[in-house]
JSON list of C-alpha atoms in Angstrom, two decimals:
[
{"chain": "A", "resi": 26, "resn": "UNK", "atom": "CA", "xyz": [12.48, 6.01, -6.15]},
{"chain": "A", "resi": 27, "resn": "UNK", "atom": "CA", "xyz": [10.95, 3.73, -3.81]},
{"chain": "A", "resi": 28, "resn": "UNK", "atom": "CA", "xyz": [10.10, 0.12, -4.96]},
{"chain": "A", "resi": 29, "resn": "UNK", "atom": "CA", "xyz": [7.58, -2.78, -3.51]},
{"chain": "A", "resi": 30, "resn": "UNK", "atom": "CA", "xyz": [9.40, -6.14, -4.73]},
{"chain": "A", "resi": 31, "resn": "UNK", "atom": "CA", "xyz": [7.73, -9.49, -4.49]},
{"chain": "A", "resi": 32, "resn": "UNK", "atom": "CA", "xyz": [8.84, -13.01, -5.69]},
{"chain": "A", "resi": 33, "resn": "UNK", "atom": "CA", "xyz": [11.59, -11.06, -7.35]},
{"chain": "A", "resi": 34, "resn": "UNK", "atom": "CA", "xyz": [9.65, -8.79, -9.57]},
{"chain": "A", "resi": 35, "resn": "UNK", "atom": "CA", "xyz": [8.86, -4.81, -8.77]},
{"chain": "A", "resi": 36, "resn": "UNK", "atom": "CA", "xyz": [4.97, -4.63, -8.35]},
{"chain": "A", "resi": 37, "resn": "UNK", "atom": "CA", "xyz": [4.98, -1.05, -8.01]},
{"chain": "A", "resi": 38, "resn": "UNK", "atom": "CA", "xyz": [7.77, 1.92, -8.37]},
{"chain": "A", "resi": 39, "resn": "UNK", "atom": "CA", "xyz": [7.20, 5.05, -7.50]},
{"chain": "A", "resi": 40, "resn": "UNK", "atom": "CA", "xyz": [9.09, 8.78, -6.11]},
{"chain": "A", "resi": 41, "resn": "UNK", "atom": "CA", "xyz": [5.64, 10.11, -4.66]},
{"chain": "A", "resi": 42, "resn": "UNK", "atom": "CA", "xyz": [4.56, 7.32, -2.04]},
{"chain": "A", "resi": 43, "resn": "UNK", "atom": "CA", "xyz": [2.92, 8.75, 1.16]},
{"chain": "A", "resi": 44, "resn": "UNK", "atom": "CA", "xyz": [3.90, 6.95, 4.42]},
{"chain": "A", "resi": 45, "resn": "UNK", "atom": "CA", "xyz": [1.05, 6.59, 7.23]},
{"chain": "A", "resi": 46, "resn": "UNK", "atom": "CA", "xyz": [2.29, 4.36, 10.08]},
{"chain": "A", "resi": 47, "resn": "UNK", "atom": "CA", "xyz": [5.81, 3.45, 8.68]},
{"chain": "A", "resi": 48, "resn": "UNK", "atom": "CA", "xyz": [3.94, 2.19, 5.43]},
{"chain": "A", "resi": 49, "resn": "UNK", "atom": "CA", "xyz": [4.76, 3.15, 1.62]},
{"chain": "A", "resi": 50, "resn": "UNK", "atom": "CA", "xyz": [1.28, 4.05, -0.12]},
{"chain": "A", "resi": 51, "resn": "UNK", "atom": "CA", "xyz": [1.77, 3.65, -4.47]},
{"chain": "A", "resi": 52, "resn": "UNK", "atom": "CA", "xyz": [-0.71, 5.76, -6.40]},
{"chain": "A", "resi": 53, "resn": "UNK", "atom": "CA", "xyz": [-2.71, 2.93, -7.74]},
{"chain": "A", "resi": 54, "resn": "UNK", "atom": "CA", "xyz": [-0.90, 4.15, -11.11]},
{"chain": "A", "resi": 55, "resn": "UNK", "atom": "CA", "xyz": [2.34, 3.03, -10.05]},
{"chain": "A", "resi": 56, "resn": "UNK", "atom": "CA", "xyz": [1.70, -0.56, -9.15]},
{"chain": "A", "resi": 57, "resn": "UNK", "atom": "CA", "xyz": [1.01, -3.25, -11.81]},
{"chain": "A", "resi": 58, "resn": "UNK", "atom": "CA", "xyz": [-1.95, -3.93, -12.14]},
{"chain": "A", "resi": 59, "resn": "UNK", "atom": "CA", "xyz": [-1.21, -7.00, -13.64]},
{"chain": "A", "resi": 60, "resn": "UNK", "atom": "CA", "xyz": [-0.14, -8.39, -10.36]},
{"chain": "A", "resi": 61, "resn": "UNK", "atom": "CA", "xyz": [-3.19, -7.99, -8.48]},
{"chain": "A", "resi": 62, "resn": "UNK", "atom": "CA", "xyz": [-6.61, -10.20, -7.24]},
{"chain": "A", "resi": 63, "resn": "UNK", "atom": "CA", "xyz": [-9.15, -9.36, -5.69]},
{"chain": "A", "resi": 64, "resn": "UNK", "atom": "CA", "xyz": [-9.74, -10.61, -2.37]},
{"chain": "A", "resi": 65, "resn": "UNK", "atom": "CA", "xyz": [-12.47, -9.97, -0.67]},
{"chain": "A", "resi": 66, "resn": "UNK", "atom": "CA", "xyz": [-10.78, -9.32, 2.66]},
{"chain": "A", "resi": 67, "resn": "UNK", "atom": "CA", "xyz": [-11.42, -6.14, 4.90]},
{"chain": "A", "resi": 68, "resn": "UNK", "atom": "CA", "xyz": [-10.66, -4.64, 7.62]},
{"chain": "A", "resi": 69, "resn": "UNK", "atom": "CA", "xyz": [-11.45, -1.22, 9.60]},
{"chain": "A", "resi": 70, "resn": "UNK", "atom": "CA", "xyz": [-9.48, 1.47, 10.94]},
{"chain": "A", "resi": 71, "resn": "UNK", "atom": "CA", "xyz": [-11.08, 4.22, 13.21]},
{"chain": "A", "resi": 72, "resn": "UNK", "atom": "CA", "xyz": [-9.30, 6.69, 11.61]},
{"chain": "A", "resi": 73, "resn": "UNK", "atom": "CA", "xyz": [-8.55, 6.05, 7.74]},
{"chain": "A", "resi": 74, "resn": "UNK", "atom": "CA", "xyz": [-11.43, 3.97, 7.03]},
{"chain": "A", "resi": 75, "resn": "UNK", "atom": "CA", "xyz": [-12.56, 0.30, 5.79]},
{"chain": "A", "resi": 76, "resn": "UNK", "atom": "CA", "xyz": [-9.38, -1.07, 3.87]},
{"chain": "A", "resi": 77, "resn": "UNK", "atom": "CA", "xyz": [-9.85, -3.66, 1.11]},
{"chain": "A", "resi": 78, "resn": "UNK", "atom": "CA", "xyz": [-7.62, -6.22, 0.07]},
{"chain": "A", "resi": 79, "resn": "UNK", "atom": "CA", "xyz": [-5.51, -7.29, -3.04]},
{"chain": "A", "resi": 80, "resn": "UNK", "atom": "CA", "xyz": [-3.58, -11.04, -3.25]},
{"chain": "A", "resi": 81, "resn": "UNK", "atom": "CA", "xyz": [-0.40, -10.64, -5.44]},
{"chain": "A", "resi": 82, "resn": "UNK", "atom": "CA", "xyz": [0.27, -13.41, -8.07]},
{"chain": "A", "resi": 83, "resn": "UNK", "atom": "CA", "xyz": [3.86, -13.32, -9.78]},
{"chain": "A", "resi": 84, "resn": "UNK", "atom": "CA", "xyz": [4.74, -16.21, -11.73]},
{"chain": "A", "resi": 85, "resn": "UNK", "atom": "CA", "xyz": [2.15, -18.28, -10.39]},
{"chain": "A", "resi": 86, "resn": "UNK", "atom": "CA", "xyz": [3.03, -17.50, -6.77]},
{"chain": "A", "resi": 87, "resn": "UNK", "atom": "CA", "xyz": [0.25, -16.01, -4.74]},
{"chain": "A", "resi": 88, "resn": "UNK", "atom": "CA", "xyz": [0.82, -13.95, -1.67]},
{"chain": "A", "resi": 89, "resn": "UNK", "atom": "CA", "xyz": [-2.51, -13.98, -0.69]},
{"chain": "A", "resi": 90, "resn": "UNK", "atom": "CA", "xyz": [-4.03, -10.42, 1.27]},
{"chain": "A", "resi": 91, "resn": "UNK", "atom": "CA", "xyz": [-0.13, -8.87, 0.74]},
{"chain": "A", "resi": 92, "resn": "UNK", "atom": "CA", "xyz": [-1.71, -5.55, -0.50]},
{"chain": "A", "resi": 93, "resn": "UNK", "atom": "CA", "xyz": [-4.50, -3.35, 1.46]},
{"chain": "A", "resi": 94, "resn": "UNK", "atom": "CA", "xyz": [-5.99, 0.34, -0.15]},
{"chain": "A", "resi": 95, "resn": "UNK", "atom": "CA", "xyz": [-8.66, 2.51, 1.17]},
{"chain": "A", "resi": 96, "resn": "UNK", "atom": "CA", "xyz": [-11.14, 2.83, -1.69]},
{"chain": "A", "resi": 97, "resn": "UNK", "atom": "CA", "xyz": [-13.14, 5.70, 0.44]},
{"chain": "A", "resi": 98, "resn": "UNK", "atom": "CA", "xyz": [-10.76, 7.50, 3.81]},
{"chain": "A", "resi": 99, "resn": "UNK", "atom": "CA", "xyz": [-12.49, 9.53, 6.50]},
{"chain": "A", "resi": 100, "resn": "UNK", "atom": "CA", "xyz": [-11.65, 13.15, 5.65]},
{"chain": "A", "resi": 101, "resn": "UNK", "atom": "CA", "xyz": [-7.95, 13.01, 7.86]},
{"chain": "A", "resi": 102, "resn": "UNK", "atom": "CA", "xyz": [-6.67, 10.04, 5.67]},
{"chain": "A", "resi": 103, "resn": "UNK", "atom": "CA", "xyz": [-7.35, 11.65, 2.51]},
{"chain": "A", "resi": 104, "resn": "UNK", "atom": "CA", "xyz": [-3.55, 11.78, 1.67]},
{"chain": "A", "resi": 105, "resn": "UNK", "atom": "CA", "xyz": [-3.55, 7.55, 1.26]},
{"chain": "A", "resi": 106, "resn": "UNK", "atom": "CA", "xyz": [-7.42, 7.48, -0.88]},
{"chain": "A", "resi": 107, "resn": "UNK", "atom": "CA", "xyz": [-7.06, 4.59, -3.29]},
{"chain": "A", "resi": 108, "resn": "UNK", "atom": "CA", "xyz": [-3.37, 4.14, -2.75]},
{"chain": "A", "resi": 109, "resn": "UNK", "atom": "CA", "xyz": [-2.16, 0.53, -2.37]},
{"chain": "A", "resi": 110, "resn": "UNK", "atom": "CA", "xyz": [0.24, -0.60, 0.04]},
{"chain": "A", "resi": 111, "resn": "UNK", "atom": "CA", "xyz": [1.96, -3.83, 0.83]},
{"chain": "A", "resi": 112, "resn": "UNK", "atom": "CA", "xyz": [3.18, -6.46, 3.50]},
{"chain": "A", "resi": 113, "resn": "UNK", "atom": "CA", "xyz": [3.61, -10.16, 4.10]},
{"chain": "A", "resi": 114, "resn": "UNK", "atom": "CA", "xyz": [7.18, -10.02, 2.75]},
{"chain": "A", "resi": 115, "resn": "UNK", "atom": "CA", "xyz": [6.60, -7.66, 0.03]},
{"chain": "A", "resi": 116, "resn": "UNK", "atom": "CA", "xyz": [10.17, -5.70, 0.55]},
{"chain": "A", "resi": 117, "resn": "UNK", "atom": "CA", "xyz": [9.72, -1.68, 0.20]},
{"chain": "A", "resi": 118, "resn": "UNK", "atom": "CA", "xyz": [13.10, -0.44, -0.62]},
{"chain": "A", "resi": 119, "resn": "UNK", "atom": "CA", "xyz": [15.39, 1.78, -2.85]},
{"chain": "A", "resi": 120, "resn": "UNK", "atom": "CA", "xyz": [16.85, 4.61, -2.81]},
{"chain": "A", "resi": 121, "resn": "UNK", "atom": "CA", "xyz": [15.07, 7.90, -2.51]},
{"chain": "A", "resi": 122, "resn": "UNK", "atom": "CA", "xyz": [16.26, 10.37, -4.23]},
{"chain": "A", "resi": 123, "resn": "UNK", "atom": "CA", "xyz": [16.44, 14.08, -2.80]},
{"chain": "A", "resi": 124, "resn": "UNK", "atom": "CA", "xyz": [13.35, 15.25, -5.11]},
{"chain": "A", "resi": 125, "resn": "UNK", "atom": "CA", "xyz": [11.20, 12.39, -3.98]},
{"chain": "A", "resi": 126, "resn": "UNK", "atom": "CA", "xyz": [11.62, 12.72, -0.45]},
{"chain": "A", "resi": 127, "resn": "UNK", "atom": "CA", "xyz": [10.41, 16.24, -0.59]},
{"chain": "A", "resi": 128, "resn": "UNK", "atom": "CA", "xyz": [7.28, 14.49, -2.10]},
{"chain": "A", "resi": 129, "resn": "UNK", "atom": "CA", "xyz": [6.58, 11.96, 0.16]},
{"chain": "A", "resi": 130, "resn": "UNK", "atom": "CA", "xyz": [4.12, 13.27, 2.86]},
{"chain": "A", "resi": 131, "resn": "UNK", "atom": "CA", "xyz": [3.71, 12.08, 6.21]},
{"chain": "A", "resi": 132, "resn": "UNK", "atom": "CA", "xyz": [0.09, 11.64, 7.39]},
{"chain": "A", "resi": 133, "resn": "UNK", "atom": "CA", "xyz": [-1.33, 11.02, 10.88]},
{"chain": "A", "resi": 134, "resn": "UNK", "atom": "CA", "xyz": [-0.40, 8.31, 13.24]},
{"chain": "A", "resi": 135, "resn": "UNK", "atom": "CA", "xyz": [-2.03, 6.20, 15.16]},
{"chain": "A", "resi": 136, "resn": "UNK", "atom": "CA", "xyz": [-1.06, 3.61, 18.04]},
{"chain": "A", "resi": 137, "resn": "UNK", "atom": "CA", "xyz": [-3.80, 1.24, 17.41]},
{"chain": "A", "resi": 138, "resn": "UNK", "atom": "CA", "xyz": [-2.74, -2.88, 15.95]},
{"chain": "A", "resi": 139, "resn": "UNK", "atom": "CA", "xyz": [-4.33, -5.15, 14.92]},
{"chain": "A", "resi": 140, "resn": "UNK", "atom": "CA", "xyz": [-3.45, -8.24, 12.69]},
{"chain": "A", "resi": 141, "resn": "UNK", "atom": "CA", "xyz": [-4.22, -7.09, 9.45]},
{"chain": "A", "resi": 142, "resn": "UNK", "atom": "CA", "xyz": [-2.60, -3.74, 8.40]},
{"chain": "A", "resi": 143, "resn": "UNK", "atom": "CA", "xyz": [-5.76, -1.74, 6.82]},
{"chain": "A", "resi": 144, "resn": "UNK", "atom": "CA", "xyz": [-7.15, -2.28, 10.40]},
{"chain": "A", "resi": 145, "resn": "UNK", "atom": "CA", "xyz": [-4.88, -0.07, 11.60]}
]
């Protein structure tokens, strides 16, 4: 089970993340939804797409831009579509167990940076 923790509550749990560029993507369905805002932050990648942005608020606390999905991929990023990851001190942790890491799927790499992580 792998687990994105902020402000010390779990904003999303899940055993079937896929990982693109060292990065846990949730199915939307396994992050609360609760803890989300809009933001209307975004950012392109060549090769996965435009990313938009979600600020976290837990107990009043905002981590502004700490979540980034791809509401529409370019056909090789398919594998992350609507997913939501996390950064900015979000900690992605737990312990997998052996049937989830035959789930998790590794997608394409790329060596580009930039600041913000949907950007690639």
């Amino acid at each position: 089970m792998v687990k994105a923790v902020w402000n010390g509550k779990v904003v999303a749990e899940s055993e079937e993340t896929v990982v693109v560029e060292g990065n846990h993507y949730f199915p939307r369905d396994a992050v609360n939804a609760g803890y989300l805002r809009d933001s209307e932050l975004y950012s392109v990648c060549p090769w996965k797409g435009q990313a938009s942005y979600h600020t976290l608020e837990v107990d009043g606390k905002l981590n502004v831009d700490a979540a980034w999905y791809y509401p529409q991929t370019t056909t090789q990023a398919k594998p992350i579509e609507g997913r939501i990851a996390f950064w900015r001190g979000v900690t992605i942790g737990g312990i997998a167990s052996h049937k989830a890491s035959r789930r998790r799927r590794e997608a394409p790499a790329s060596s580009a940076s930039s600041e913000h992580p949907g950007a690639c």
